[in-house]
Amino acid sequence: MSNATLSPLPSADHEVAARLREALLAASFTADGLLDLLGAPAYAALARSETVPALRATRGDTPLETLVRLFLLQQPVPYARVEGVLPVHACVAGGWLTRVGDAGGDLAATVDVRPYGGPDGEDWFIVSDLGCAVGGAGGIGNRDEGVVLGVGGASTTLAGITVRTPVASALDLGTGSGIQALHASRHATRVTATDLNPRALHITALTLALSGAPAADLREGSLFEPVRDDESYDLIVSNPPFVISPGARLTYRDGGMGGDDLCRSLVQGAGERLNEGGFAQFLANWQHVEGEDWQDRIRSWVPRGCDAWIVQREVQDVTQYAELWLRDAGDHRGDPAAYQARYDAWLDEFEARKVKAVGFGWITLRRTSAAEPVITAEEWPHPVEQPLGDTVRAHFERLDYLRAHDDAALLAGHFRLAGEIVQEQVGLPGAEDPEHVVLRQNRGMRRATKVDTVGAGFAGVCDGTLSAGRILDAIAQLVGEDPVLLRDRTPAQIRLLVEQGFLEPAPR
């Protein structure tokens, strides 16, 4: 990989970064400040790399408009205008700004700096290469394979699903612009970030410094290569270059291994680097191969000694998938013959591997000492409520509970209905009884599950006061059913409701 055509990066000097950060905040160059200045439509357009609405909204000369044009829209700005907003001498000396135009009368940014709101209202800044604030948009990949992208949808998805309990150590594999390392710095005493691209490591240092976050231990190398044999972590996260492509043309997206081998290697290698109870969380693509169940394929990746929760969020056939990433690289805007040749190469690769579709989703591992780890693989393409970190943590806590309670212990247990659960009854108008009852979550995964009348009645009275067995006995008396038979057949339904988060074990 060569970065010869890319512009020099600013120095990671913390004093200069602190002065720049202070000036940016003073001008309200924040996520909230941008929204107030630009308005929702122009702000949303920026996330799509569409700049015209923002250009129209920044035709004045306020400090905030100056900074938006400089760092977000990459427009040259007269020296005199910038001088009143930023410590110009320090920013030029530190490489954040460069003189351009006739006699150097204008200033231009050397990197993209994008305000980013932290989960608790922190004002952070994500640094990336010019024009690369949004992953892949605009065909930036054609410019140079070593570019470092900013925050895209995948980045924010991973940040949202990550478990955020306080930990001693966290590892961000393939850090890119440093967003996952930045999030981890809030709740991890020590953060290690790795990347194959040394430019990405430098930009991560800039992101952390400009956001006022502690420095991370930055290491160059692929996947777990920079991690020593004696090192382990409480949290491992990665938004890897997971695209399944012929070759490794673009560093930011193509892992250089065949098929989905990179994602498999990442998942398989995480187990031995996790501390007991630690989480490893990844975004991944996986192949749907003829004659093979995709769930079996991903289950085979899970290392020994780990519980796993695998969620497939989307599936694309091979033509859709190839077109998506050809557009991402801007190949559709170039020579039609070259585009066709690259499209052909993708389809040849899939055909050779008997791949009919590609799945995208989340994989979460948790290191466990349980004799029988639990692997849950499911398809869930429906809307969810981010952030989901607490939902992910609670999923594994419920696994521990169910693993430790046989049916007798389950019936002796006390439960309460989770928050914001609603019941829907489905049936013909005027019918005395519904055809079926649906319980629906309005938070987290927003699941819906069918239950019978006993299950609905049971869930409805769970407030933690009575044991499950006592509730079933009362229901049996109401419906005229043998309480022993009801106790025998209901635990499976209770387990499902607990596993999916409709019922929570009530503390006693």
XYZ file of C-alpha atoms in Angstrom:
508
model
C 0.000 0.000 0.000
C 1.333 3.416 -0.899
C 0.158 6.726 0.526
C 2.357 8.783 -1.800
C -0.560 10.681 -3.318
C -2.201 11.500 -0.005
C -1.629 14.837 1.705
C 0.627 15.090 4.767
C -1.192 14.734 8.090
C -1.189 17.188 11.004
C 1.067 16.616 13.954
C -0.542 14.770 16.880
C 0.839 17.397 19.248
C -1.584 17.510 22.173
C -1.007 21.183 22.973
C -1.929 22.293 19.447
C -4.915 19.894 19.398
C -6.114 21.299 22.723
C -5.927 24.875 21.421
C -7.769 23.904 18.241
C -10.423 22.046 20.246
C -10.952 25.081 22.477
C -11.469 27.321 19.436
C -13.873 24.868 17.771
C -15.998 24.647 20.912
C -15.968 28.418 21.380
C -17.498 28.786 17.892
C -20.122 26.064 18.619
C -18.564 23.800 15.994
C -20.393 20.850 17.549
C -23.047 18.374 16.428
C -25.761 20.513 18.031
C -24.272 23.726 16.675
C -24.212 22.309 13.138
C -27.820 21.230 13.356
C -28.875 24.684 14.551
C -26.910 26.428 11.788
C -27.676 24.187 8.834
C -31.147 22.912 9.660
C -32.154 19.260 9.525
C -32.283 18.827 5.696
C -28.797 20.274 5.047
C -27.378 18.457 8.076
C -28.769 15.142 6.823
C -27.467 15.870 3.317
C -23.922 16.176 4.711
C -24.208 12.596 5.973
C -24.862 11.618 2.344
C -21.822 13.643 1.203
C -24.097 16.170 -0.477
C -22.661 19.618 0.186
C -24.799 22.059 -1.803
C -27.418 22.653 0.955
C -24.651 23.296 3.506
C -22.855 25.660 1.115
C -26.081 27.667 0.753
C -26.508 27.756 4.541
C -22.982 29.081 5.166
C -22.858 32.143 2.948
C -22.372 34.469 5.930
C -19.183 35.247 7.807
C -19.859 34.021 11.356
C -17.146 31.940 13.058
C -19.255 28.780 12.804
C -19.924 29.297 9.077
C -16.200 29.817 8.557
C -15.348 26.522 10.286
C -18.024 24.578 8.405
C -16.674 25.787 5.074
C -13.100 25.090 6.140
C -13.324 21.635 7.758
C -16.544 20.096 6.451
C -16.932 21.551 2.978
C -13.203 21.814 2.275
C -13.455 25.327 0.843
C -10.536 27.771 0.894
C -11.259 30.602 3.324
C -9.520 34.021 3.433
C -6.721 34.177 6.011
C -8.271 37.207 7.715
C -11.552 35.381 8.362
C -9.860 32.340 9.860
C -7.475 34.441 11.954
C -10.328 35.663 14.106
C -11.612 32.160 14.787
C -8.604 29.821 15.106
C -5.027 30.036 16.400
C -3.824 30.222 12.799
C -0.074 30.188 13.401
C -0.262 27.080 15.592
C -2.681 25.335 13.176
C -0.453 26.013 10.161
C 2.712 25.015 12.028
C 0.956 21.879 13.310
C -0.257 20.939 9.828
C -4.017 21.318 10.428
C -4.183 24.204 7.909
C -2.187 25.050 4.804
C -1.841 28.234 2.768
C -3.336 28.127 -0.737
C -4.260 30.520 -3.533
C -2.466 33.566 -4.863
C 0.371 34.496 -2.506
C -1.086 32.157 0.101
C -3.938 34.513 0.876
C -6.364 31.708 1.665
C -6.258 28.830 4.114
C -7.457 25.268 3.559
C -7.851 22.313 5.882
C -5.523 19.343 5.453
C -8.007 16.872 6.991
C -11.736 16.558 7.427
C -12.845 17.354 10.980
C -16.422 16.384 11.764
C -18.242 17.144 15.035
C -19.647 14.005 16.632
C -21.894 13.824 19.670
C -20.825 11.307 22.309
C -23.402 9.089 24.084
C -23.501 11.320 27.175
C -23.464 14.605 25.313
C -19.693 14.800 24.828
C -18.457 17.060 22.050
C -16.078 14.893 20.027
C -14.396 15.365 16.648
C -13.707 12.607 14.115
C -10.727 13.231 11.822
C -10.517 11.631 8.372
C -8.946 12.255 4.986
C -10.364 15.131 2.964
C -13.650 14.183 1.337
C -13.814 10.945 3.323
C -16.030 11.876 6.249
C -18.712 9.386 5.179
C -17.641 5.834 4.418
C -17.302 5.143 0.728
C -19.605 7.907 -0.485
C -18.691 9.577 -3.733
C -16.297 6.948 -4.967
C -13.403 8.124 -2.826
C -11.825 4.696 -3.027
C -10.636 5.405 -6.553
C -8.320 8.163 -5.366
C -5.978 6.124 -3.232
C -6.284 2.815 -1.476
C -4.765 4.204 1.726
C -7.487 6.758 2.480
C -8.956 6.794 5.976
C -12.713 7.147 6.168
C -14.738 8.956 8.790
C -17.954 7.874 10.457
C -20.380 5.797 8.396
C -23.452 3.799 9.259
C -21.414 0.696 10.081
C -19.283 2.664 12.562
C -22.270 4.012 14.451
C -24.010 0.615 14.393
C -21.047 -1.070 16.061
C -20.680 1.764 18.575
C -24.368 1.400 19.430
C -24.395 -2.369 20.004
C -21.191 -2.424 22.070
C -21.539 -3.327 25.758
C -20.404 -0.284 27.761
C -19.630 -1.665 31.219
C -16.441 -0.317 32.870
C -13.456 -2.516 31.950
C -9.719 -2.553 32.509
C -8.752 -3.170 28.876
C -10.264 -2.774 25.414
C -8.945 -3.651 21.945
C -10.099 -1.961 18.724
C -9.001 -4.010 15.693
C -8.844 -2.052 12.426
C -9.409 1.272 14.164
C -9.672 3.446 11.018
C -10.441 7.001 12.137
C -10.620 5.893 15.776
C -14.315 6.128 16.570
C -14.480 2.777 18.410
C -11.315 3.587 20.375
C -12.846 6.967 21.255
C -16.005 5.335 22.618
C -13.949 2.748 24.496
C -11.887 5.491 26.157
C -14.957 6.444 28.193
C -15.170 3.121 30.054
C -11.861 1.295 29.555
C -8.787 2.078 31.632
C -6.482 0.992 28.805
C -7.328 1.128 25.079
C -5.265 -0.595 22.393
C -5.998 0.202 18.736
C -4.533 -1.614 15.734
C -4.610 -1.073 11.989
C -2.761 -2.354 8.936
C -2.671 1.223 7.625
C -0.183 3.432 9.526
C -2.062 6.489 8.264
C -5.155 5.270 10.133
C -3.194 4.995 13.374
C -2.000 8.592 13.012
C -5.540 9.785 12.301
C -6.825 7.857 15.335
C -4.278 9.737 17.445
C -5.644 13.002 15.989
C -9.255 12.010 16.691
C -8.457 11.172 20.313
C -6.371 14.300 20.884
C -8.896 16.660 19.275
C -11.735 15.034 21.256
C -9.916 15.515 24.556
C -9.693 11.745 25.117
C -6.756 9.830 26.611
C -4.168 8.545 24.153
C -4.431 4.904 23.067
C -1.745 2.273 22.587
C -1.502 2.343 18.767
C -0.039 -0.691 16.963
C 0.478 -1.389 13.279
C -0.489 -4.782 11.877
C -3.297 -6.987 10.589
C -5.994 -8.340 12.912
C -4.420 -9.899 16.028
C -0.824 -9.776 14.734
C 0.149 -6.765 16.908
C -1.284 -8.435 20.050
C 1.252 -10.291 22.194
C 0.592 -13.897 23.195
C 0.330 -12.970 26.874
C -2.219 -10.169 26.332
C -5.955 -10.504 26.829
C -8.819 -8.040 26.992
C -12.201 -7.420 28.601
C -13.608 -5.953 25.374
C -12.668 -6.485 21.728
C -14.435 -4.555 18.964
C -13.913 -4.469 15.218
C -15.535 -2.956 12.173
C -13.198 -4.863 9.846
C -12.697 -4.597 6.065
C -15.331 -7.309 5.689
C -16.304 -6.832 2.046
C -16.194 -10.149 0.147
C -14.433 -9.130 -3.062
C -12.035 -10.443 -5.687
C -8.664 -9.154 -4.518
C -7.734 -6.414 -2.070
C -7.895 -3.250 -4.162
C -9.163 -0.918 -1.434
C -7.591 -1.136 2.000
C -10.523 0.415 3.836
C -12.968 -2.310 2.777
C -11.200 -5.377 1.273
C -9.542 -7.692 3.759
C -7.285 -9.469 1.274
C -8.449 -12.971 2.238
C -10.684 -15.195 0.137
C -14.446 -15.140 0.661
C -15.435 -14.539 4.276
C -12.167 -15.921 5.669
C -11.203 -12.597 7.240
C -14.374 -12.442 9.331
C -13.989 -16.108 10.271
C -10.376 -15.556 11.342
C -11.383 -12.544 13.384
C -14.122 -14.409 15.258
C -12.088 -17.569 15.787
C -9.073 -15.629 17.038
C -11.002 -13.594 19.612
C -11.753 -16.413 22.055
C -8.245 -16.902 23.410
C -7.730 -13.142 23.750
C -10.829 -12.562 25.893
C -10.798 -12.479 29.673
C -13.497 -14.433 31.524
C -16.804 -12.613 31.060
C -15.319 -10.368 28.370
C -17.140 -9.435 25.179
C -15.962 -9.434 21.553
C -18.258 -7.615 19.139
C -17.910 -7.438 15.359
C -19.682 -6.405 12.217
C -19.288 -9.047 9.520
C -20.307 -10.324 6.107
C -20.736 -14.034 5.464
C -21.366 -16.167 2.437
C -24.597 -18.042 1.765
C -23.253 -21.126 0.013
C -25.345 -23.570 -2.009
C -26.285 -26.617 0.046
C -25.196 -25.045 3.345
C -27.231 -23.380 6.101
C -25.797 -19.934 6.852
C -26.407 -20.409 10.563
C -24.343 -23.611 10.599
C -21.572 -21.755 8.784
C -21.338 -18.965 11.363
C -21.818 -21.313 14.324
C -18.706 -23.161 13.178
C -16.706 -19.927 13.582
C -17.474 -19.537 17.296
C -14.410 -20.417 19.416
C -14.624 -22.892 22.266
C -15.475 -21.431 25.648
C -17.643 -18.631 24.254
C -21.356 -17.935 24.234
C -22.390 -16.220 21.005
C -25.251 -14.122 19.676
C -25.288 -13.849 15.874
C -27.834 -11.526 14.250
C -28.250 -11.419 10.472
C -29.606 -7.987 9.597
C -29.642 -8.101 5.789
C -29.131 -10.478 2.865
C -28.257 -9.461 -0.691
C -27.998 -11.664 -3.750
C -24.592 -11.644 -5.414
C -25.564 -9.126 -8.117
C -26.917 -6.614 -5.589
C -23.846 -7.075 -3.445
C -21.385 -6.549 -6.303
C -23.245 -3.458 -7.506
C -23.295 -1.954 -3.998
C -19.523 -2.094 -3.590
C -18.741 -1.150 -7.199
C -20.801 2.008 -6.630
C -19.113 2.540 -3.262
C -15.743 2.695 -5.032
C -17.115 4.950 -7.791
C -16.430 2.319 -10.475
C -19.805 3.039 -12.080
C -18.565 6.535 -12.979
C -15.509 5.383 -14.909
C -14.847 3.448 -18.096
C -17.876 1.201 -18.861
C -15.612 -1.611 -20.067
C -13.575 -1.512 -16.860
C -16.773 -1.484 -14.809
C -18.084 -4.521 -16.676
C -14.766 -6.349 -16.222
C -14.786 -5.713 -12.474
C -18.457 -6.763 -12.198
C -17.594 -9.958 -14.098
C -14.691 -10.628 -11.732
C -17.002 -10.403 -8.696
C -19.512 -12.811 -10.229
C -16.733 -15.197 -11.263
C -15.482 -15.230 -7.690
C -18.932 -15.952 -6.262
C -19.633 -18.634 -8.869
C -16.354 -20.396 -8.096
C -17.261 -20.471 -4.398
C -20.902 -21.478 -5.057
C -22.045 -18.349 -3.241
C -25.657 -17.363 -3.915
C -26.000 -14.449 -1.478
C -24.138 -12.502 1.218
C -25.396 -11.812 4.717
C -24.546 -8.817 6.884
C -24.901 -8.642 10.616
C -23.505 -8.540 14.130
C -21.564 -11.154 16.021
C -21.129 -10.933 19.798
C -19.002 -13.380 21.776
C -18.752 -13.644 25.546
C -16.089 -15.703 27.254
C -17.693 -18.160 29.657
C -16.623 -21.004 31.927
C -19.993 -22.726 31.485
C -19.791 -26.400 30.563
C -22.153 -25.868 27.624
C -21.851 -22.477 25.910
C -24.960 -21.221 24.117
C -24.851 -20.077 20.490
C -27.903 -18.138 19.279
C -28.108 -17.417 15.534
C -31.130 -15.584 14.168
C -32.346 -13.402 11.335
C -33.694 -10.039 12.467
C -34.093 -7.522 9.596
C -36.600 -5.395 11.530
C -36.019 -1.937 13.046
C -34.289 -1.827 16.428
C -33.715 0.927 18.954
C -30.108 1.998 19.292
C -28.055 2.062 21.445
C -28.351 -1.674 22.100
C -25.372 -2.207 24.381
C -27.527 -2.750 27.470
C -29.814 -5.065 25.484
C -26.815 -7.168 24.408
C -25.485 -7.381 27.963
C -28.926 -8.346 29.304
C -29.231 -11.090 26.650
C -26.177 -12.866 28.048
C -27.254 -12.310 31.646
C -30.532 -14.052 30.849
C -28.581 -16.939 29.282
C -26.737 -17.351 32.583
C -30.023 -17.363 34.488
C -31.678 -19.942 32.243
C -28.582 -22.135 32.243
C -28.586 -22.160 36.047
C -32.309 -22.934 36.461
C -33.939 -26.230 35.546
C -37.731 -26.394 35.144
C -38.345 -26.868 38.854
C -36.184 -23.871 39.724
C -37.868 -21.862 36.976
C -41.320 -22.543 38.468
C -40.041 -21.497 41.879
C -38.676 -18.262 40.423
C -40.305 -14.845 40.380
C -40.594 -12.743 37.219
C -41.786 -9.362 36.128
C -42.886 -8.078 32.747
C -40.184 -6.009 31.027
C -40.871 -2.335 30.395
C -42.936 -1.108 27.453
C -44.434 -4.469 26.457
C -47.823 -4.313 24.748
C -50.285 -7.082 23.932
C -52.064 -7.389 20.602
C -54.975 -9.729 19.985
C -55.497 -10.975 16.442
C -58.737 -12.507 15.245
C -61.938 -11.965 13.326
C -64.078 -8.976 14.349
C -66.688 -9.977 16.884
C -65.087 -13.320 17.690
C -65.279 -14.281 21.356
C -61.652 -15.460 21.502
C -58.646 -14.193 19.526
C -56.952 -16.481 17.004
C -53.643 -15.666 18.649
C -52.068 -13.182 21.032
C -48.871 -11.251 20.273
C -46.578 -9.668 22.833
C -44.548 -6.808 21.370
C -41.548 -4.868 22.708
C -41.318 -1.144 22.077
C -37.673 -0.948 23.143
C -34.376 -2.634 22.311
C -34.740 -5.346 19.668
C -38.471 -4.575 19.356
C -39.344 -8.227 19.184
C -42.807 -9.685 18.748
C -43.758 -13.212 19.762
C -46.950 -15.266 19.635
C -48.208 -16.731 22.894
C -51.234 -18.804 23.824
C -53.846 -17.536 26.266
C -52.006 -19.122 29.188
C -48.749 -17.432 28.181
C -50.472 -14.077 27.769
C -52.231 -14.430 31.112
C -49.026 -15.501 32.819
C -47.007 -12.574 31.446
C -49.759 -10.134 32.326
C -49.691 -10.883 36.054
C -45.896 -11.173 36.451
C -44.988 -8.362 38.833
C -42.435 -10.211 40.943
C -44.710 -10.971 43.887
C -45.811 -14.544 43.104
C -43.691 -17.460 41.939
C -44.230 -18.790 38.417
C -45.696 -22.012 39.835
C -48.222 -20.154 41.999
C -49.325 -18.078 39.006
C -49.802 -21.211 36.867
C -51.816 -22.874 39.627
C -54.157 -19.865 39.724
C -54.486 -19.900 35.918
C -55.239 -23.650 35.976
C -58.047 -23.032 38.430
C -59.477 -20.246 36.269
C -59.469 -22.244 33.030
C -60.361 -25.585 34.573
C -57.104 -27.314 33.622
C -55.062 -29.842 35.582
C -52.391 -27.759 37.388
C -49.822 -30.575 37.149
C -50.187 -30.766 33.353
C -50.014 -26.993 33.070
C -46.806 -26.917 35.150
C -45.352 -29.591 32.854
C -46.015 -27.865 29.545
C -45.467 -24.186 30.391
C -41.764 -23.915 31.366
C -40.678 -24.025 27.691
C -42.838 -20.969 26.967
C -41.514 -19.194 30.068
C -37.945 -19.901 28.943
C -38.633 -18.390 25.541
C -40.179 -15.255 27.075
C -37.176 -14.850 29.379
C -34.656 -15.553 26.607
C -36.210 -12.947 24.313
C -36.465 -10.342 27.059
C -40.219 -10.184 27.594
C -39.865 -11.429 31.184
C -37.107 -10.541 33.616
C -36.112 -12.502 36.734
C -37.277 -10.464 39.709
C -34.772 -9.967 42.559
C -35.876 -11.503 45.860
